GROMACS .gro file of C-alpha atoms in nm:
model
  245
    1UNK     CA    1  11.186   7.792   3.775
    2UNK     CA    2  11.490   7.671   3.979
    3UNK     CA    3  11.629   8.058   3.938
    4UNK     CA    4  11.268   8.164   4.121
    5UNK     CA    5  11.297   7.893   4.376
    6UNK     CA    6  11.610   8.078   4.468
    7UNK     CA    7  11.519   8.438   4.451
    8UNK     CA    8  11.251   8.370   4.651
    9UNK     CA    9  11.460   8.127   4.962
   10UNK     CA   10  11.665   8.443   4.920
   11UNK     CA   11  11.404   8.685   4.992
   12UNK     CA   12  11.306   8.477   5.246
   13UNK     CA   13  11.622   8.463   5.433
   14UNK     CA   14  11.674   8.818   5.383
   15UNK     CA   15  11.338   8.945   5.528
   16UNK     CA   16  11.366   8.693   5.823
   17UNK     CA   17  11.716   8.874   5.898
   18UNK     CA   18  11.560   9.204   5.872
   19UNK     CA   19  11.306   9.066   6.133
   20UNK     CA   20  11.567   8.961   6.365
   21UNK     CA   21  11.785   9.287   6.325
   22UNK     CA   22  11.448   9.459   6.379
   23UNK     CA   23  11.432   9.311   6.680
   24UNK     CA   24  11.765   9.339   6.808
   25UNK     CA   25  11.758   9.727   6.750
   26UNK     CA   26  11.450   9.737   6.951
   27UNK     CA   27  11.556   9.570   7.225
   28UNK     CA   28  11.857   9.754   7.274
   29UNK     CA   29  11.631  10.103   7.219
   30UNK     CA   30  11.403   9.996   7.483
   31UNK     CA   31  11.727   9.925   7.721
   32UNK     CA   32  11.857  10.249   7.663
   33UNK     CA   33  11.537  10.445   7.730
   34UNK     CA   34  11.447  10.260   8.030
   35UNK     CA   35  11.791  10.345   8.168
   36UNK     CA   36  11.774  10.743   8.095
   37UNK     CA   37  11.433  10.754   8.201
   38UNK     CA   38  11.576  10.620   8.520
   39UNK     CA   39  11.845  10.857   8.585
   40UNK     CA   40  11.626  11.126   8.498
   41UNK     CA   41  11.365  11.104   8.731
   42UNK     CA   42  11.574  10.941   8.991
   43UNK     CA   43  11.397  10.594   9.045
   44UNK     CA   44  11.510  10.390   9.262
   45UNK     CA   45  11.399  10.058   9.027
   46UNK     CA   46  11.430  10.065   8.611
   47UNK     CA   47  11.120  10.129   8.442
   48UNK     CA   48  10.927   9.899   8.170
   49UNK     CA   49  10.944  10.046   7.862
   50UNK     CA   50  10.806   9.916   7.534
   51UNK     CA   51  10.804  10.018   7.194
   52UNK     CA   52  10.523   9.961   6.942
   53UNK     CA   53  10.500   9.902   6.606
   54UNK     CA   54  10.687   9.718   6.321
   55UNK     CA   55  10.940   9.784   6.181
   56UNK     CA   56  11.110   9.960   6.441
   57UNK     CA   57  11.421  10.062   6.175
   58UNK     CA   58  11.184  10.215   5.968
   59UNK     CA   59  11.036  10.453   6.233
   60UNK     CA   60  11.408  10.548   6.329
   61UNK     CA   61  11.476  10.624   6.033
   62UNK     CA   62  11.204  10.900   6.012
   63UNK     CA   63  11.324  10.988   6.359
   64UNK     CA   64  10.989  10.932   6.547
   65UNK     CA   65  10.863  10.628   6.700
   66UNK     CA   66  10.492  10.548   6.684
   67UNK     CA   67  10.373  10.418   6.999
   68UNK     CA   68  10.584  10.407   7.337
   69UNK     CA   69  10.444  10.276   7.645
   70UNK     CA   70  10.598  10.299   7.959
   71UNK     CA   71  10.560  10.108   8.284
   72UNK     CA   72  10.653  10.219   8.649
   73UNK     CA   73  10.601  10.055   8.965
   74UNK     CA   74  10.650  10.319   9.195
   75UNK     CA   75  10.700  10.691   9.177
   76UNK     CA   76  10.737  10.932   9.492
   77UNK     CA   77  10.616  11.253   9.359
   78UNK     CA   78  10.633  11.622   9.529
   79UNK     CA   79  10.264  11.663   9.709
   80UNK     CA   80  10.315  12.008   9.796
   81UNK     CA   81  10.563  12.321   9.883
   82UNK     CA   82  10.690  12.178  10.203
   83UNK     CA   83  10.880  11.898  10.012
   84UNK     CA   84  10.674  11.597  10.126
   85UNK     CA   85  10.619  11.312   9.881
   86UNK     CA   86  10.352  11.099   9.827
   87UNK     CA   87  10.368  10.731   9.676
   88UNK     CA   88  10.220  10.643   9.363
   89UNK     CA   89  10.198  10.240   9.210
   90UNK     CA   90  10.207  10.101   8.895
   91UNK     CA   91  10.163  10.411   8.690
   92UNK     CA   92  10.163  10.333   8.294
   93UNK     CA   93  10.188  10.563   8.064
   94UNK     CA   94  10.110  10.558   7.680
   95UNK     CA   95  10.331  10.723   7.476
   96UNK     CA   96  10.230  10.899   7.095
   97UNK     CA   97  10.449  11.062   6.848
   98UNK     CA   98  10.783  11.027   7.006
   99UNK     CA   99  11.040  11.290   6.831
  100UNK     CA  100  11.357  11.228   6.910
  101UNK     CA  101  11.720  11.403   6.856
  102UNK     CA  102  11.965  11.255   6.624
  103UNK     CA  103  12.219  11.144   6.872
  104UNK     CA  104  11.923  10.967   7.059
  105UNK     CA  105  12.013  11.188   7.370
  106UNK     CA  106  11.668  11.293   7.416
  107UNK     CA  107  11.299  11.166   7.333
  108UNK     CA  108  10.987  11.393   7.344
  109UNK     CA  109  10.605  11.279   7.316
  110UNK     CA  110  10.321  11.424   7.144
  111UNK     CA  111  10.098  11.348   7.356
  112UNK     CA  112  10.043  11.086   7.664
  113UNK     CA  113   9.771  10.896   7.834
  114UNK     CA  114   9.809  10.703   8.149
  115UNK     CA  115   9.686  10.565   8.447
  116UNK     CA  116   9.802  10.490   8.788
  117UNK     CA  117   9.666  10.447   9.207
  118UNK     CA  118   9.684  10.574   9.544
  119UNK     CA  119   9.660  10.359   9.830
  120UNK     CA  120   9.408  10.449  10.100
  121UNK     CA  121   9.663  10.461  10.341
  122UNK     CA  122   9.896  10.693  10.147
  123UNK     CA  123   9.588  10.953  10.105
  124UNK     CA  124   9.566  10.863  10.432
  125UNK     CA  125   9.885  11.139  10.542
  126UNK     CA  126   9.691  11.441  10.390
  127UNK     CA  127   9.402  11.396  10.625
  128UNK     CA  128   9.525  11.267  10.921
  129UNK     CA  129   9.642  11.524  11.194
  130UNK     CA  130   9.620  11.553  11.591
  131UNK     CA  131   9.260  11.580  11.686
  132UNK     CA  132   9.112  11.893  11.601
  133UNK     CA  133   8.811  12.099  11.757
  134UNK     CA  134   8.474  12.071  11.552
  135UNK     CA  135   8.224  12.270  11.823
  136UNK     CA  136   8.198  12.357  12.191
  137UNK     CA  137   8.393  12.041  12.369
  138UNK     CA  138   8.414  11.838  12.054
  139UNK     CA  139   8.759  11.707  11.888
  140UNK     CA  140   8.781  11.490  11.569
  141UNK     CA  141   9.037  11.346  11.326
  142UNK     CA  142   9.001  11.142  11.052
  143UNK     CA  143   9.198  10.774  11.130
  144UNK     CA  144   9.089  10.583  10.805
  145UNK     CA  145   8.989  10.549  10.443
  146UNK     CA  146   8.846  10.247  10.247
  147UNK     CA  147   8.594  10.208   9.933
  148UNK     CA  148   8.281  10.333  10.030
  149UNK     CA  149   8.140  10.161   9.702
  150UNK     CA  150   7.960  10.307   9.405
  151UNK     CA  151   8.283  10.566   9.354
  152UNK     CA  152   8.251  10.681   9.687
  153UNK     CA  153   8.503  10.694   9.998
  154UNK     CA  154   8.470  10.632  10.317
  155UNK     CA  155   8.633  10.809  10.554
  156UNK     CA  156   8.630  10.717  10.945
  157UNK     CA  157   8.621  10.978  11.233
  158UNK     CA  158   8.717  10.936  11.553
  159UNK     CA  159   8.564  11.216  11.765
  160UNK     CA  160   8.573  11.291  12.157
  161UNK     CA  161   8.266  11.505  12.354
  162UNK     CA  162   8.399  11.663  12.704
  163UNK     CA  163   8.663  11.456  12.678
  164UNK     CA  164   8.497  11.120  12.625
  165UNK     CA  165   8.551  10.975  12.285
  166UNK     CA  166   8.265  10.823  12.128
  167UNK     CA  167   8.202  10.421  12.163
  168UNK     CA  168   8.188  10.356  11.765
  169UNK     CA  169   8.366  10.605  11.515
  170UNK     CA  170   8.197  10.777  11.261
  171UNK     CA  171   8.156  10.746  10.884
  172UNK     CA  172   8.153  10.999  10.566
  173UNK     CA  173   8.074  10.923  10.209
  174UNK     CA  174   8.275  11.174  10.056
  175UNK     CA  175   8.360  11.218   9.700
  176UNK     CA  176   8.687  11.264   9.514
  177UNK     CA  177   8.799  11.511   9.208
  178UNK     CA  178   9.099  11.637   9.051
  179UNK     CA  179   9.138  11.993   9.046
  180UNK     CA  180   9.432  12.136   8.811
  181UNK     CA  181   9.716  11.960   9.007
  182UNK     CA  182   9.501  11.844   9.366
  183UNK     CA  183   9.319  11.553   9.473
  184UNK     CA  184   9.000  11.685   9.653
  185UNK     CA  185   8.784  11.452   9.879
  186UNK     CA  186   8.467  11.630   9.988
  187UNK     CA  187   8.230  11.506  10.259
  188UNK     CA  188   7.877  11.479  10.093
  189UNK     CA  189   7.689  11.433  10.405
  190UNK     CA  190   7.853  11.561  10.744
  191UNK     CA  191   7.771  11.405  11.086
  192UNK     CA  192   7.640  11.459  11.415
  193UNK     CA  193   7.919  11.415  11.715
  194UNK     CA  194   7.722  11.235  11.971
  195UNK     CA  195   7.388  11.439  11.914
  196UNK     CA  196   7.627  11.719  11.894
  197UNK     CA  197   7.553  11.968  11.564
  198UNK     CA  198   7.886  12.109  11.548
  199UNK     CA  199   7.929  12.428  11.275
  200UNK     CA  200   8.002  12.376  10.905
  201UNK     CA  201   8.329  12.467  10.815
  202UNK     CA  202   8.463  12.308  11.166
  203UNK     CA  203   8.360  11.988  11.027
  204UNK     CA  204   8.480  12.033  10.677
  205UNK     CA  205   8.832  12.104  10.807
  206UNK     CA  206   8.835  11.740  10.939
  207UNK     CA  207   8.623  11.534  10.684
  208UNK     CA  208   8.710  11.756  10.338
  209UNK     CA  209   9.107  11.747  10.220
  210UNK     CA  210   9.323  11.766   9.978
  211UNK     CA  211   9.606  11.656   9.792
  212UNK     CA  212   9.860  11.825   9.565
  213UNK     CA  213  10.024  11.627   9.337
  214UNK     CA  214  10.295  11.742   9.134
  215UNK     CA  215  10.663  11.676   8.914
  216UNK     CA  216  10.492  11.408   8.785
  217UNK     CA  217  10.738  11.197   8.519
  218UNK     CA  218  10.775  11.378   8.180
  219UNK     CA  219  10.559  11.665   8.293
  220UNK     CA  220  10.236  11.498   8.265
  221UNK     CA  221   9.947  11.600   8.505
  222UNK     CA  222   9.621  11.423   8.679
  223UNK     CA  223   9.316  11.437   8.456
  224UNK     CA  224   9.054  11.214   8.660
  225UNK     CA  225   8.982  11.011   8.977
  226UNK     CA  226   8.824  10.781   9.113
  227UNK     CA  227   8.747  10.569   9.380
  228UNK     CA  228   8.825  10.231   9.408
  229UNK     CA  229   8.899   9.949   9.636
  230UNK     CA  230   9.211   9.957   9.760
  231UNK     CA  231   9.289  10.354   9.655
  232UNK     CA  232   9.239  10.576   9.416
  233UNK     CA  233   9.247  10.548   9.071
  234UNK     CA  234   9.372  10.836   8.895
  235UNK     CA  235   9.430  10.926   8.480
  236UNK     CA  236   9.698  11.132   8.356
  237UNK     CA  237   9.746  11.323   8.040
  238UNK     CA  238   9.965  11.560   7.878
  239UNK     CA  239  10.176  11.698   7.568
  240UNK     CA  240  10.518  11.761   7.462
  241UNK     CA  241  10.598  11.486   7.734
  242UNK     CA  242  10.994  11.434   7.833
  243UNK     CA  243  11.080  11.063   7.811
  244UNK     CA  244  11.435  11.134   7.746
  245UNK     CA  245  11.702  11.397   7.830
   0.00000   0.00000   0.00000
């Protein structure tokens, strides 16, 4: 009986060891990845980065990690040819089937599900230009976005008739869609300047707009949006996703 008593305090010890050295090791993964996951896509602050699952020696041993999620605060990513950026906040991805190399130098992801936002006023720079004409003495531009409610936004025009611009500015509910790699907001009623019915496609090329957004981190792409009330909410997806290297 005593002999049992110490096999199993043994045991014990042992296991709670492995738990700590467990821990250690992930901690010091995590680290790591955060930091090449930096460098890589040139952040300006270190990204969360937590890895799932128990034991975490177990999973390196069979050289892929379970479950990886990742946590940035804010990524500028390309929005188009002419090498503007656009701001995105506290995009979190989650991370499946992580392969990676021997030498640790590089980690690749099955697949990857995220989500992250917009702000209104970061939208905001794809529609707004200088005042454009709509019809015969008419000029508009679009000076603001907000929640429109019920997954709608609302987008305010500012418009001018011979010159005179309109006491109280107008408003669009417009809805928003991803389209392969663009953010499309699309007027679904259009409005009259001042009892002024200006043509179709005038008005659409003030109220309708888009937004490419591209070079994402780890090559992963927009999936859905949606409206909310202080941006956009988008989703994010994709496969064979860099983390590292």
């Amino acid at each position: 009986m005593r002999a049992l008593r110490i096999l199993l305090v043994v045991v014990v010890i042992l296991g709670g060891l492995f738990v700590i050295a467990d821990r250690l090791a992930v901690n010091f993964a995590e680290d790591e990845t955060a930091e090449k996951l930096k460098a890589n896509e040139g952040l300006a602050t270190t990204p969360d980065v937590s890895i799932k699952g128990f034991p975490f020696l177990t999973q390196v041993a069979g050289g892929e990690l379970d479950d990886v999620e990742v946590g940035i605060k804010e990524y500028e990513a390309t929005a188009g040819t002419g090498g503007e950026k656009i701001r995105i906040q506290d995009l979190q991805a989650n991370m499946k089937g992580v392969a990676f190399s021997s030498d640790f130098s590089s980690a690749t992801a099955a697949d990857a599900t995220g989500s992250a936002s917009i702000s209104y006023a970061e939208l905001l720079k794809a529609a707004k230009s200088e005042p454009n004409r709509v019809g015969p003495g008419v000029t508009a531009q679009v000076v603001g976005l907000s929640d429109g409610g019920n997954g709608k936004i609302k987008v305010t025009v500012e418009a001018s008739v011979l010159g005179t611009k309109l006491p109280q500015p107008l408003t669009v509910l417009s809805s928003v869609a991803v389209e392969g790699d663009t953010v499309r907001v699309h007027a679904d009623t259009l409005p009259s300047f001042g009892g002024v019915r200006a043509a179709e496609n005038e008005v659409r090329s003030i109220t309708d707009f888009q937004q490419k957004i591209d070079d994402l981190p780890g090559g992963i792409k927009l999936d859905k949006v949606e409206a909310a009330a202080d941006g956009v909410e988008i989703s994010v997806k994709g496969s064979n996703v860099r983390l590292a290297g």
